[in-house]
PDB file of C-alpha atoms in Angstrom:
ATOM      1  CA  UNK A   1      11.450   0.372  16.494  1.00 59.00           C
ATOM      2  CA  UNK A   2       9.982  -0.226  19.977  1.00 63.00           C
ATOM      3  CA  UNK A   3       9.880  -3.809  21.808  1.00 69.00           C
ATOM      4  CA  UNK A   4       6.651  -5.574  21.536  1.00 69.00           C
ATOM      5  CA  UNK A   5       6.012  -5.858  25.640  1.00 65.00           C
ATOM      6  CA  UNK A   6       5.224  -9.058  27.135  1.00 66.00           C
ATOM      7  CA  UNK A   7       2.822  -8.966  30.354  1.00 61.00           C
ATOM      8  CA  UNK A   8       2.736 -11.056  32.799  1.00 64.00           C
ATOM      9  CA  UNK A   9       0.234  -9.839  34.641  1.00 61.00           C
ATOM     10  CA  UNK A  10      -2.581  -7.444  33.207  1.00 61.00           C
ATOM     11  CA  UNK A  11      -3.024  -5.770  36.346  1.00 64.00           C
ATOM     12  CA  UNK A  12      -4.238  -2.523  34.831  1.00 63.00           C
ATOM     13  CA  UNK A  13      -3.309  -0.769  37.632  1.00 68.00           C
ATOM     14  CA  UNK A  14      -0.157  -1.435  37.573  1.00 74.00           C
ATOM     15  CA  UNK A  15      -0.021  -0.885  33.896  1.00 81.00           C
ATOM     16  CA  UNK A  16      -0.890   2.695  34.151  1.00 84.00           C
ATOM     17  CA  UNK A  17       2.021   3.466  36.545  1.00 86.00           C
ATOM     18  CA  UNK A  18       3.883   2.881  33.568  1.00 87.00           C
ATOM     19  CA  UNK A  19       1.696   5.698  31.167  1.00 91.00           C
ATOM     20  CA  UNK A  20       4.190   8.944  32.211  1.00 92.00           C
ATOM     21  CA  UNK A  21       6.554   6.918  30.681  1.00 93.00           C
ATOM     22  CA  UNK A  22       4.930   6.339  27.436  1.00 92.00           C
ATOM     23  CA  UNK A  23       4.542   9.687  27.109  1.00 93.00           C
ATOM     24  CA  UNK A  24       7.637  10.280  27.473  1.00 94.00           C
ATOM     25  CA  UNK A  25       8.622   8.365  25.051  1.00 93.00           C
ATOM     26  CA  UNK A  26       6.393   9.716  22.268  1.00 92.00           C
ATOM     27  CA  UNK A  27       7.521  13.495  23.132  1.00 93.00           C
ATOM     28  CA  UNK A  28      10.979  12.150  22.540  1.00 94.00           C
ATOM     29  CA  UNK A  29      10.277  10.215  19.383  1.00 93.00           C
ATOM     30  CA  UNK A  30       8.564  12.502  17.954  1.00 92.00           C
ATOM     31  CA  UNK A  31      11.363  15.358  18.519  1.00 93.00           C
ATOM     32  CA  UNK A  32      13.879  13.059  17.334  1.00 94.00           C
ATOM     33  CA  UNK A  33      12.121  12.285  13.696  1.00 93.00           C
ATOM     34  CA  UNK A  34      11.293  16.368  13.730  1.00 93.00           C
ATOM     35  CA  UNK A  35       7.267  14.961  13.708  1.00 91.00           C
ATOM     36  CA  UNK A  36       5.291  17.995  14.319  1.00 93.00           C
ATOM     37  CA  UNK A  37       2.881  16.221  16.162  1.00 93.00           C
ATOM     38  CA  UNK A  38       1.742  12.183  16.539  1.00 93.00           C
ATOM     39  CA  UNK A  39      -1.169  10.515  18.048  1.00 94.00           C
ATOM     40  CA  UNK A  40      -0.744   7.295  19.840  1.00 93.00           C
ATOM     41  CA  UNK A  41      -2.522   4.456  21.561  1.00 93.00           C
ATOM     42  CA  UNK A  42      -2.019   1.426  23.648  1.00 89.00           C
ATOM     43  CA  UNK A  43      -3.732  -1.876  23.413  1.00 86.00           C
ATOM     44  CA  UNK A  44      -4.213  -4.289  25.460  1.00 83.00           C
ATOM     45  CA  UNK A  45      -5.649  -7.756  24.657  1.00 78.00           C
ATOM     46  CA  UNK A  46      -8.252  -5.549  22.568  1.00 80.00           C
ATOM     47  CA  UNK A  47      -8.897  -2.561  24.712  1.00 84.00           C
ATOM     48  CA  UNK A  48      -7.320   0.910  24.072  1.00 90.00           C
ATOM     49  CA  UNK A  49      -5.846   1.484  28.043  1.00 90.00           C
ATOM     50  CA  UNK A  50      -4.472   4.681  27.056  1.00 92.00           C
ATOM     51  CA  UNK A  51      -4.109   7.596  25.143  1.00 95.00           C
ATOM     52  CA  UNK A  52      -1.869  10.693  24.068  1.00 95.00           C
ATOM     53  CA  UNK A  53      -0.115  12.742  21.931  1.00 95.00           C
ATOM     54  CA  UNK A  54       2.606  15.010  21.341  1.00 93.00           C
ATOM     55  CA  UNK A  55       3.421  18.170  19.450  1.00 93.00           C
ATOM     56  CA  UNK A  56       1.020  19.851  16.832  1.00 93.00           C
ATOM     57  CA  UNK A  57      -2.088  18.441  14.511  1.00 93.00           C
ATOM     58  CA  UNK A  58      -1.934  21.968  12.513  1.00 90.00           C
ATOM     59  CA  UNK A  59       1.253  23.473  12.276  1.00 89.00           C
ATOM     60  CA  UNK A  60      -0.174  27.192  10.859  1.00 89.00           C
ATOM     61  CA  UNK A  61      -2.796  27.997  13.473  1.00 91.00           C
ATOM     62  CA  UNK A  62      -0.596  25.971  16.166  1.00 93.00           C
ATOM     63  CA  UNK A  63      -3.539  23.499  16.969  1.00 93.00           C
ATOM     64  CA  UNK A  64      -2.067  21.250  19.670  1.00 94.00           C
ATOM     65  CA  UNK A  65      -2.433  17.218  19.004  1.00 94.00           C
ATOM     66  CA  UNK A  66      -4.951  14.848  20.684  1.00 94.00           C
ATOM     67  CA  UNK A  67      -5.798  11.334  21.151  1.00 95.00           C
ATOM     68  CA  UNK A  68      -8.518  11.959  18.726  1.00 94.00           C
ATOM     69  CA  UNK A  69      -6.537  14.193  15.835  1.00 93.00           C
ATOM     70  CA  UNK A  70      -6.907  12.827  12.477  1.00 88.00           C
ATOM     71  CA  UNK A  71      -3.731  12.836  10.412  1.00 85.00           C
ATOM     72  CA  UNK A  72      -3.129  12.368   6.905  1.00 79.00           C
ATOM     73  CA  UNK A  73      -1.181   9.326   5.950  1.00 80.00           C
ATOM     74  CA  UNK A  74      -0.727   9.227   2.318  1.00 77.00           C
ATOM     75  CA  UNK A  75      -0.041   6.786   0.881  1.00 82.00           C
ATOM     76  CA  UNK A  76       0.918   4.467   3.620  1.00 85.00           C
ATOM     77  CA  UNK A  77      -2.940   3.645   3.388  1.00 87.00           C
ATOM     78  CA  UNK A  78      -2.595   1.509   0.802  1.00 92.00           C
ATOM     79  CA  UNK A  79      -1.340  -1.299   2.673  1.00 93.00           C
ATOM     80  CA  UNK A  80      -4.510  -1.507   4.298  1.00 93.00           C
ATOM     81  CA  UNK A  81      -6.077  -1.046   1.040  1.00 95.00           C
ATOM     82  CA  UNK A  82      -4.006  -4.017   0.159  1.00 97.00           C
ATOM     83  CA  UNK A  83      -4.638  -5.903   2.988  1.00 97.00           C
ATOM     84  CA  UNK A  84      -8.581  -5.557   2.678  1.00 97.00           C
ATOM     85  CA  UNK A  85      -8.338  -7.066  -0.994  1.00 98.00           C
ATOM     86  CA  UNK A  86      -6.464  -9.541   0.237  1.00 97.00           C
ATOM     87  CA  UNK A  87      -8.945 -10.545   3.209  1.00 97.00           C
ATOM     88  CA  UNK A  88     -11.790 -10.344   0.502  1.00 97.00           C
ATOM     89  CA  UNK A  89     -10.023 -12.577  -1.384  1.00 97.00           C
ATOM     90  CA  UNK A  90      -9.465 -14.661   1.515  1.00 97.00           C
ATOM     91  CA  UNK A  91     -13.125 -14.636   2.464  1.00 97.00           C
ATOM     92  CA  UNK A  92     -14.117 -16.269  -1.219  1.00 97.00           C
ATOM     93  CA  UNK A  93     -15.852 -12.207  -1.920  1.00 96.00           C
ATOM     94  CA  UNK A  94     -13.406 -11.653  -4.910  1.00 96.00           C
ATOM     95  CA  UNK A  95     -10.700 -12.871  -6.999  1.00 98.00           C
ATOM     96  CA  UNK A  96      -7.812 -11.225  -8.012  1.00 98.00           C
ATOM     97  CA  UNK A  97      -7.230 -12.293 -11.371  1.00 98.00           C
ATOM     98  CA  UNK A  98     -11.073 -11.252 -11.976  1.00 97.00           C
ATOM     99  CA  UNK A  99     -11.549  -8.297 -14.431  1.00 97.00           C
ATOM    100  CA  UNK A 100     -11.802  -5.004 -11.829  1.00 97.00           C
ATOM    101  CA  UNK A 101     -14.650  -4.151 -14.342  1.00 96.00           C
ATOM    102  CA  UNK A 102     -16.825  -7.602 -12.713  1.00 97.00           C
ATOM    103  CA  UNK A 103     -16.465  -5.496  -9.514  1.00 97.00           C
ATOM    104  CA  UNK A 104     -16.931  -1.438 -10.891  1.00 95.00           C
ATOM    105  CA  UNK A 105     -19.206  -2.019 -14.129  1.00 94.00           C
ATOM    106  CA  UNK A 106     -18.222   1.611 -14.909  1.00 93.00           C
ATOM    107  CA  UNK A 107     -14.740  -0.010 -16.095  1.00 94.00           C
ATOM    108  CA  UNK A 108     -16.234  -1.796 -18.722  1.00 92.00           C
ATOM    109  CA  UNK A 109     -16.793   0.767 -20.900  1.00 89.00           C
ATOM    110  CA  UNK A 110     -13.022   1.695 -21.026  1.00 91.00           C
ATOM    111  CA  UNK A 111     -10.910   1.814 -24.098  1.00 93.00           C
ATOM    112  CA  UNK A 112      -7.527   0.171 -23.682  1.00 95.00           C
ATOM    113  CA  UNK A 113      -4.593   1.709 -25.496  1.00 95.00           C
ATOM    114  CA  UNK A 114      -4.712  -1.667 -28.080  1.00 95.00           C
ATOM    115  CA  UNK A 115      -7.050  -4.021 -29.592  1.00 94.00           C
ATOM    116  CA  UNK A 116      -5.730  -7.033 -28.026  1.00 96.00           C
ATOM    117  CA  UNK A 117      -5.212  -5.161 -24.237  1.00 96.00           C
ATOM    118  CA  UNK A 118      -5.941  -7.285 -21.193  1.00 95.00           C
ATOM    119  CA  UNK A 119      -8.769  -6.283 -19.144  1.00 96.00           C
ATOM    120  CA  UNK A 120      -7.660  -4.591 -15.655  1.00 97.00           C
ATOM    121  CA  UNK A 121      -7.419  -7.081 -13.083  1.00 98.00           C
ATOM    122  CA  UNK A 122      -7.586  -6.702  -9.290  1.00 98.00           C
ATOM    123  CA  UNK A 123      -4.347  -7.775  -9.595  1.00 98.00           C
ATOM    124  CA  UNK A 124      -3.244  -5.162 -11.855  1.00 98.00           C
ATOM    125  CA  UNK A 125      -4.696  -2.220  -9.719  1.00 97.00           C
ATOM    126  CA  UNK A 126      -3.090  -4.157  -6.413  1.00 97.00           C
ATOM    127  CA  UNK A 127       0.921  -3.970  -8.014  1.00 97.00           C
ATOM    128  CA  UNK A 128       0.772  -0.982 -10.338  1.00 96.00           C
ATOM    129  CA  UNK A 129       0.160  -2.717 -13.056  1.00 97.00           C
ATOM    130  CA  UNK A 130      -3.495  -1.568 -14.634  1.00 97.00           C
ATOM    131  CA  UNK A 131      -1.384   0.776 -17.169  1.00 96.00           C
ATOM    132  CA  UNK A 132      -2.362   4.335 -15.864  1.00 92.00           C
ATOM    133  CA  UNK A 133       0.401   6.949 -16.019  1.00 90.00           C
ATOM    134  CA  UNK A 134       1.632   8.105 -12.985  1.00 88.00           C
ATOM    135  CA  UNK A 135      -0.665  10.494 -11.121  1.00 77.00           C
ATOM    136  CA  UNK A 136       1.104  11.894  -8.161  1.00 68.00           C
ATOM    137  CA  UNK A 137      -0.593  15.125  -8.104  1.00 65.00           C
ATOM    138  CA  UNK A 138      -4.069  13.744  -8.815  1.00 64.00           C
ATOM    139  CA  UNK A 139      -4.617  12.275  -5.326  1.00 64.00           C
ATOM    140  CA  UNK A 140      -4.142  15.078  -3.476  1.00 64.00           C
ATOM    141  CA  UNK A 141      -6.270  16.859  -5.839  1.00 67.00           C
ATOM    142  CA  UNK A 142      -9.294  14.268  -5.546  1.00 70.00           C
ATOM    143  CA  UNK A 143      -9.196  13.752  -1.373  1.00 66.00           C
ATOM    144  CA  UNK A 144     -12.451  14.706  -0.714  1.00 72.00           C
ATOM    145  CA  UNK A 145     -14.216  13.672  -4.140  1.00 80.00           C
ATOM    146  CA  UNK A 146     -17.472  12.492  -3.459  1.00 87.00           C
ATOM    147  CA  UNK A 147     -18.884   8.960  -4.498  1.00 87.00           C
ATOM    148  CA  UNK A 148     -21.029   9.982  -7.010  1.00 90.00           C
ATOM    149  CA  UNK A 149     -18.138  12.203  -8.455  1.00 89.00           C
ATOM    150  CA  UNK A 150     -15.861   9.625  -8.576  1.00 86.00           C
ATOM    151  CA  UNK A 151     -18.512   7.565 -10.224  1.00 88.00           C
ATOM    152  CA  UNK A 152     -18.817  10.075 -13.026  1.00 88.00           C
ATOM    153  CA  UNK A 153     -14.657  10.167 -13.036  1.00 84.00           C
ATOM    154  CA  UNK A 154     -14.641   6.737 -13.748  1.00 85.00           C
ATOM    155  CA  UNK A 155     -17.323   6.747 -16.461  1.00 86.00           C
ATOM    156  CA  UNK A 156     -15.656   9.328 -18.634  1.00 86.00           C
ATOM    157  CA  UNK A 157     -12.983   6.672 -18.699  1.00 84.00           C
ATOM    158  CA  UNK A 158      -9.198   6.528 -17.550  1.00 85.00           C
ATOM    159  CA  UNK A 159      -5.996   7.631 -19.844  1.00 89.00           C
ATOM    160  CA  UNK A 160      -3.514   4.671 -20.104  1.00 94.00           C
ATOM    161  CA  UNK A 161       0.716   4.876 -20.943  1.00 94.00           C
ATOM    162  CA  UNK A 162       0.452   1.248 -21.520  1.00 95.00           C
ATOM    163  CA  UNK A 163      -1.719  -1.385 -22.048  1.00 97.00           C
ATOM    164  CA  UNK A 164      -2.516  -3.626 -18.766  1.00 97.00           C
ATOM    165  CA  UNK A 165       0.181  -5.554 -16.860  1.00 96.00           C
ATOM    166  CA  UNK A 166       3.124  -4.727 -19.131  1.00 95.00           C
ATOM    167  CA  UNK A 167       4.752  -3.099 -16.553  1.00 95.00           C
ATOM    168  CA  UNK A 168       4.711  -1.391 -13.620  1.00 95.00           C
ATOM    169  CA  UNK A 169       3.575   2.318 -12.893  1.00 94.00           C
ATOM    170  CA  UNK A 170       2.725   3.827  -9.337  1.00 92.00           C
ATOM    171  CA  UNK A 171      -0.882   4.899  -9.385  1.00 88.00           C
ATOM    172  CA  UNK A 172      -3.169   6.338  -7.212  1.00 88.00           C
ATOM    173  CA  UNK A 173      -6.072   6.065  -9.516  1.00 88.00           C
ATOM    174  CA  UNK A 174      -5.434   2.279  -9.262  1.00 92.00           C
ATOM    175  CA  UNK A 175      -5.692   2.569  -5.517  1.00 92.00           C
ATOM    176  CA  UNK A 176      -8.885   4.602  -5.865  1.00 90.00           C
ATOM    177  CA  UNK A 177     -10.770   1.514  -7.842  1.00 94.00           C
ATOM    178  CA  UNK A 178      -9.786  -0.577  -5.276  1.00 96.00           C
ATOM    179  CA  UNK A 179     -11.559   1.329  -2.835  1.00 93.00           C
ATOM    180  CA  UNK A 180     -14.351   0.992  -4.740  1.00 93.00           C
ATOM    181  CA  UNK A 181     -13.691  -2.578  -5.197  1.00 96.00           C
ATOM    182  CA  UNK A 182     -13.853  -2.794  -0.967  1.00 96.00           C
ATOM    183  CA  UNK A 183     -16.796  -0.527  -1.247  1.00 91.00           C
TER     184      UNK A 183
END
C-alpha cells in the first residue's frame, strides 16, 4: 500500500521533520478503511524512531488509541504462527512431516475417525489438514484459556469430520497445537 522509503542519509533529525506527516497519513488511512483506531510504528535500521496512532482502541467507552494499545488481530496471527514453524523447521528443532503428537504427547492418546487414519502431522495442523471440523466460534471462545486448561482440552481428545490430510478444513484448534508446538 505505502512505498518502502529509501534513505539516503539517516540523519534522524531530519527524519523527524518528516513525523507530522506520518501522522497524517495514518489519520487519513485509517478514515478511509472506516478503522476505528490503528497503532503504528516506524523503523529504522532496527530502532522504533517513532510512534502514533489514530482514532479509538475501545469503541464503547471511547478509549482513545496509543502507541502502546493492544489490538486483536484474529486470525491474521497465524502467519506468524506459520512463519515460527517454519523457522523451527529451518533451525533443524522440528519436522513437519513429524507426528504433532512427537511434539504435544497429549495427542497421542487421540482416536482418529478410522483404523487405518494417519497420525496428525505438523504439516496437517500448518494447511488445514489435521481433520477437525471447522471451529469458528471456538477461538473466540478459548482467547484467554490458560495452559494448563488447554492441556486438559487436549487430553479429553479432539472431534474429527475426517480422518487426517484428506482434505482441507479451516481450524483454529489446529492453530492452537501449533502454538503449543512453538511453546
Amino acid at each position: 500500500m505505502f512505498p518502502i522509503p529509501h534513505f539516503d542519509s539517516l540523519d534522524r533529525a531530519h527524519l523527524s521533520s518528516a513525523f507530522p506527516r506520518i501522522e497524517e497519513i495514518a489519520r487519513q488511512f485509517a478514515a478511509q478503511v472506516h478503522a476505528p483506531g490503528l497503532a503504528y510504528g516506524v523503523v529504522v535500521e532496527g530502532h522504533l524512531i517513532t510512534s502514533g496512532a489514530a482514532g479509538l482502541q475501545n469503541i464503547a467507552p471511547r478509549t482513545p488509541a496509543s502507541p502502546t494499545s493492544v489490538f486483536r488481530i484474529a486470525s491474521m496471527s497465524k502467519s506468524f504462527t506459520a512463519m515460527a514453524i517454519v523457522k523451527l523447521r529451518d533451525d533443524g528443532q522440528l519436522q513437519l512431516d513429524q507426528p504433532a503428537q512427537h511434539y504435544v504427547p497429549e495427542l497421542s492418546a487421540l482416536r482418529y475417525p478410522t483404523r487405518d487414519s494417519a497420525p496428525i502431522t505438523v504439516r496437517h495442523l500448518l494447511t488445514m489438514g489435521a481433520g477437525f471440523p471447522q471451529d469458528d466460534p471456538w477461538a473466540d471462545r478459548q482467547l484467554g484459556l490458560p495452559e494448563p486448561d488447554f492441556t486438559a482440552l487436549l487430553g479429553e481428545g479432539i472431534s474429527f469430520s475426517n480422518p487426517p490430510g484428506w482434505k482441507y478444513e479451516y481450524s483454529n484448534y489446529g492453530y492452537a497445537i501449533l502454538g503449543r508446538i512453538i511453546t
